[in-house]
Short mmCIF file of C-alpha atoms in Angstrom, two decimals:
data_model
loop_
_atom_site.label_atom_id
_atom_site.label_comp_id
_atom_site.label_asym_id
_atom_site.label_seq_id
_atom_site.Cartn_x
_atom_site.Cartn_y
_atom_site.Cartn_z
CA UNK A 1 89.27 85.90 98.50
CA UNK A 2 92.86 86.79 97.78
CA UNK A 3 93.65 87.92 94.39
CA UNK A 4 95.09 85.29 91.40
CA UNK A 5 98.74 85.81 90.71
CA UNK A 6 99.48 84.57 87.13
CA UNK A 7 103.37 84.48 86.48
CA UNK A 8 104.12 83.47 82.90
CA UNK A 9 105.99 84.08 80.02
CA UNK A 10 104.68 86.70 77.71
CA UNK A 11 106.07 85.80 73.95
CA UNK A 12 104.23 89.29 72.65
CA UNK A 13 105.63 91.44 74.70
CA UNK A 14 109.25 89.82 74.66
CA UNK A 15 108.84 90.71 71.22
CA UNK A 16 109.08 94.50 72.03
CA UNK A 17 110.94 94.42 75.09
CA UNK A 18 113.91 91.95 73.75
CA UNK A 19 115.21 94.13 70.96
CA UNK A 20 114.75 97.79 72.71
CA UNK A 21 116.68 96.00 75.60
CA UNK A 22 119.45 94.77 73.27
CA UNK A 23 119.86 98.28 72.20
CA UNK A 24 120.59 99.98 75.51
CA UNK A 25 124.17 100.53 76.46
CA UNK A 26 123.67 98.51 79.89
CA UNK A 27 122.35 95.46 77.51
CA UNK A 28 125.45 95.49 75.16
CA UNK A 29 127.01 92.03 76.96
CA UNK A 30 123.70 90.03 77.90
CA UNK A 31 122.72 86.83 76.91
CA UNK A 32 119.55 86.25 76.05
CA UNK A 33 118.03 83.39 78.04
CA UNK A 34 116.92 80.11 76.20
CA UNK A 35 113.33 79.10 76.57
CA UNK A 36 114.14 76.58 78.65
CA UNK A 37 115.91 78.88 81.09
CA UNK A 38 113.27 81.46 81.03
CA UNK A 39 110.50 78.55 81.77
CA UNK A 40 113.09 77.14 84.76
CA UNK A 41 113.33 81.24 86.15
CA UNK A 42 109.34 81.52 85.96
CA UNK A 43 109.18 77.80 88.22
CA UNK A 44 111.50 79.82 90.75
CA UNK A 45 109.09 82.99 90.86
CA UNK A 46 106.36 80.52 91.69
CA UNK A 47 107.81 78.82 94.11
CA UNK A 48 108.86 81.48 96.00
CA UNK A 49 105.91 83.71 95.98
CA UNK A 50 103.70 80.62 96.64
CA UNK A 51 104.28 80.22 100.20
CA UNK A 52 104.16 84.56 100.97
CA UNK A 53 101.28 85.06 98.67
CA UNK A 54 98.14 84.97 101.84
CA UNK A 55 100.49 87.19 104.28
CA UNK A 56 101.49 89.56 101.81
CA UNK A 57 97.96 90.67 100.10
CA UNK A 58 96.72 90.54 103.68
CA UNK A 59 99.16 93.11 105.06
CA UNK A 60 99.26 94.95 102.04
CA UNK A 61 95.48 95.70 102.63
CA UNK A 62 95.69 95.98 106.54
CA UNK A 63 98.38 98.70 106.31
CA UNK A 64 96.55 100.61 103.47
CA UNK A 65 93.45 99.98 104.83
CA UNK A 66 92.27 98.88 101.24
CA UNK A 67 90.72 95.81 100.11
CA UNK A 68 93.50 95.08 97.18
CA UNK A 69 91.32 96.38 93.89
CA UNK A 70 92.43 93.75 91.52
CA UNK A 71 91.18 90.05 91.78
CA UNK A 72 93.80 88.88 89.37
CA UNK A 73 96.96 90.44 88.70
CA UNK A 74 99.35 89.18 85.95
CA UNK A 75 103.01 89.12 85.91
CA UNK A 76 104.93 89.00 82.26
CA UNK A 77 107.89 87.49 82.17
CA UNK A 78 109.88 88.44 79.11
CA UNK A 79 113.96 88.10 77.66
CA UNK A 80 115.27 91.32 78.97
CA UNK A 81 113.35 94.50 80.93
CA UNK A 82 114.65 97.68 81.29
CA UNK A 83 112.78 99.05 84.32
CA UNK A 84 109.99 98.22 86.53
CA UNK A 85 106.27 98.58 86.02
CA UNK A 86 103.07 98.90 88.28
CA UNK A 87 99.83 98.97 85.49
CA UNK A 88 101.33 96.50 83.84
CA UNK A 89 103.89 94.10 85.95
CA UNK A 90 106.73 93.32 83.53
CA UNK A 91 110.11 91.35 84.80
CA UNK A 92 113.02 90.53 83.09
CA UNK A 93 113.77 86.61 83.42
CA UNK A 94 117.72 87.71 84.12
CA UNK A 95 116.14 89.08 87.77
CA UNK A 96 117.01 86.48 90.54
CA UNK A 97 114.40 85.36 92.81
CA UNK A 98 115.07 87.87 95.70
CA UNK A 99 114.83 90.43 93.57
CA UNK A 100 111.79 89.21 92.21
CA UNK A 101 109.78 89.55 95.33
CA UNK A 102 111.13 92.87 95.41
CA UNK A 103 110.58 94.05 92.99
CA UNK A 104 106.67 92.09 92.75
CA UNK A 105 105.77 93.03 96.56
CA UNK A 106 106.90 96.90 95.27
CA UNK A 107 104.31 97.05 92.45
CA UNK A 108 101.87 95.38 94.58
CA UNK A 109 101.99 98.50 96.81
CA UNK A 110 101.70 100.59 94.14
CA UNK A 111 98.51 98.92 92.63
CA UNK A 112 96.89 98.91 96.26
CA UNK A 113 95.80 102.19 95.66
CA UNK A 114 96.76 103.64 98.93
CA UNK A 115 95.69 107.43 100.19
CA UNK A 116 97.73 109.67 102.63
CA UNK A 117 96.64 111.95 105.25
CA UNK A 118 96.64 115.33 105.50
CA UNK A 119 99.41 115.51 107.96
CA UNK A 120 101.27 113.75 105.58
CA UNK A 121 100.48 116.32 102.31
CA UNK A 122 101.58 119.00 104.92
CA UNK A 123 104.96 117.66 105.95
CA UNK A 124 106.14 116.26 102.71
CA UNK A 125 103.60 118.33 99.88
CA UNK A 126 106.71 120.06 98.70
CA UNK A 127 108.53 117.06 98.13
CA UNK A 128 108.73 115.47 93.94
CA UNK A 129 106.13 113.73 93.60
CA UNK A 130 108.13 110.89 92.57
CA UNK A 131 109.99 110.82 95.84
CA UNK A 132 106.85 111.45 97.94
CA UNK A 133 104.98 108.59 96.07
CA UNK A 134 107.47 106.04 97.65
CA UNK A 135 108.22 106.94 100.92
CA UNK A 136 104.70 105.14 102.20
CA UNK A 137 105.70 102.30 99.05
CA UNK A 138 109.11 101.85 100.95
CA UNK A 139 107.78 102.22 104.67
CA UNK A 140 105.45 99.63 103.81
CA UNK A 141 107.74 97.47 101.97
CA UNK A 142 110.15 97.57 105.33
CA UNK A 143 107.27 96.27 107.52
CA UNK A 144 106.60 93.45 105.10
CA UNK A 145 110.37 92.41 104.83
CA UNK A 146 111.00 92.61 108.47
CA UNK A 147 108.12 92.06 110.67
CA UNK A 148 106.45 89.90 108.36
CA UNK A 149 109.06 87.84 106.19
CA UNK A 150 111.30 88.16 108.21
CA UNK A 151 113.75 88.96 105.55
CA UNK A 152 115.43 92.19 106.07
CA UNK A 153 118.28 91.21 103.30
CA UNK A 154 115.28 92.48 100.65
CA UNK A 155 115.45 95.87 102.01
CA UNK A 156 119.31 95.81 101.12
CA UNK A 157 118.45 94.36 97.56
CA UNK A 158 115.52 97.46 97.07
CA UNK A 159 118.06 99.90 98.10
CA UNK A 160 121.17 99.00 95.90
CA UNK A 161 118.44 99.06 92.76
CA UNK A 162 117.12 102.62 94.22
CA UNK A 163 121.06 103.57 93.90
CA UNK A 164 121.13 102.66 89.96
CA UNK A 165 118.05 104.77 89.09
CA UNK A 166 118.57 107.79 87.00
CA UNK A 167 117.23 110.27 90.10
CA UNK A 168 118.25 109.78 93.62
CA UNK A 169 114.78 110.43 94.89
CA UNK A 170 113.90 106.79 96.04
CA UNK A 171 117.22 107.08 97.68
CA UNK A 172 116.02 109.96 99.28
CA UNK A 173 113.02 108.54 100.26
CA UNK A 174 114.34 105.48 102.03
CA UNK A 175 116.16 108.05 103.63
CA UNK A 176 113.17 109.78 105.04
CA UNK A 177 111.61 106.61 105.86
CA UNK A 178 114.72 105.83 108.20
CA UNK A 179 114.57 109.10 109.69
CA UNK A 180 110.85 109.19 110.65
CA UNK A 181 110.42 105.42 110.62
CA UNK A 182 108.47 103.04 109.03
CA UNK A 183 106.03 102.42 111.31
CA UNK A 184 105.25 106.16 112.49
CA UNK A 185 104.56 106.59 109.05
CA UNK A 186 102.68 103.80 108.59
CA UNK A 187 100.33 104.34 111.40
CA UNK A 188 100.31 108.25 110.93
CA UNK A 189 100.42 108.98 107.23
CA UNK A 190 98.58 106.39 105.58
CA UNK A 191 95.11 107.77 104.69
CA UNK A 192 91.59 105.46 106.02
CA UNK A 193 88.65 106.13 103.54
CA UNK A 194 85.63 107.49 104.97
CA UNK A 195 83.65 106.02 101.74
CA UNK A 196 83.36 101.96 102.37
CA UNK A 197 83.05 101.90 98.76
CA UNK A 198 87.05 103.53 98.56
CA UNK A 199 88.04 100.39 100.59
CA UNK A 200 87.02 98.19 97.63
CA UNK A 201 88.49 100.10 94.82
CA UNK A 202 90.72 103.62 94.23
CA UNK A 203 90.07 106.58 91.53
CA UNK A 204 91.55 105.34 88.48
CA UNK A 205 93.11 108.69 88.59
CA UNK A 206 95.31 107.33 91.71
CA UNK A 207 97.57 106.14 89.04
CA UNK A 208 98.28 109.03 87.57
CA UNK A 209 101.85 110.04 88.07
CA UNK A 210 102.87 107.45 90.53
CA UNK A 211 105.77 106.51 88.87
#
């Protein structure tokens, strides 16, 4: 049974996110959306993950070789968000609908709790950990958006928001995934559990520092 996605608005968290939003720089000329408009934004989300939902929870736990830990996962849609979140899956109801998915399908990866190998630790161990965290997150997110969607223009949209992050290390890691390609890493660095039980559910500790 595939996992229940529950998109709606969140009024106590747009509460806190709203007003720390208004008070960033990049905030200083953005409307805040009427109800209305936020309720009309959420019907979009919907109706645009609706028809991917199956494919992409299925090849999300094919490539990770994971059944996908979480059997419901909620998505809070507030006024304004700053950044993106995997524990908690926060989106601003000023992102447009590709971006959306993008952004969504991203933090789904994230939350699958996927392992790498140890050819993987040995070729890229020195890396950040921040970049080395996405390079399977990104190689995984091309092979959804290509082979599967069959909507490469979401790869373009994930790496113009990699450009306007603080750190160029997602950058850099779409870079590495380009060099070594998605699918070699795919099929060589993703990590199969030997415990069945691992294929149900990661360490809690998997979350630690993936962001």
């Amino acid at each position: 049974m595939k996992p229940k996605v529950n998109i709606r608005y969140n009024p106590n968290l747009d509460e806190v996110f709203k007003p720390f939003c208004l008070s960033l720089p990049k905030f200083k000329d953005y409307k805040i959306p009427t109800q209305e408009e936020i309720d009309k934004r959420i019907q979009e989300y919907k109706d645009a993950w609706s028809p991917i939902e199956t494919v992409v929870f299925s090849t999300i736990e094919k490539k990770t070789h994971r059944k996908f830990p979480y059997s419901i996962v909620d998505v809070s849609v507030v006024s304004a968000c700053h950044r993106q979140y995997s524990l908690a899956i926060v989106i601003g109801a000023h992102v447009k609908v590709g971006d959306f998915l993008n952004r969504f399908i991203h933090e789904l990866v994230h939350k699958s709790g996927y392992g790498w190998t140890k050819e993987f630790t040995e070729k890229f161990g020195k890396e950040p950990k921040l970049l080395k965290n996405h390079i399977i997150v990104h190689a995984l997110l091309e092979h959804i958006f290509t082979d599967v969607l069959k909507r490469p223009e979401l790869i373009e949209i994930n790496k113009k928001s990699c450009l306007k992050h603080e750190t160029d290390e997602y950058t850099q890691a779409w870079k590495i995934v380009e060099e070594v390609g998605y699918k070699k890493i795919l099929d060589t660095y993703v990590k199969k559990p030997r415990n069945l039980f691992l294929r149900f559910r990661p360490s809690l500790s998997y979350f630690k520092d993936r962001r």
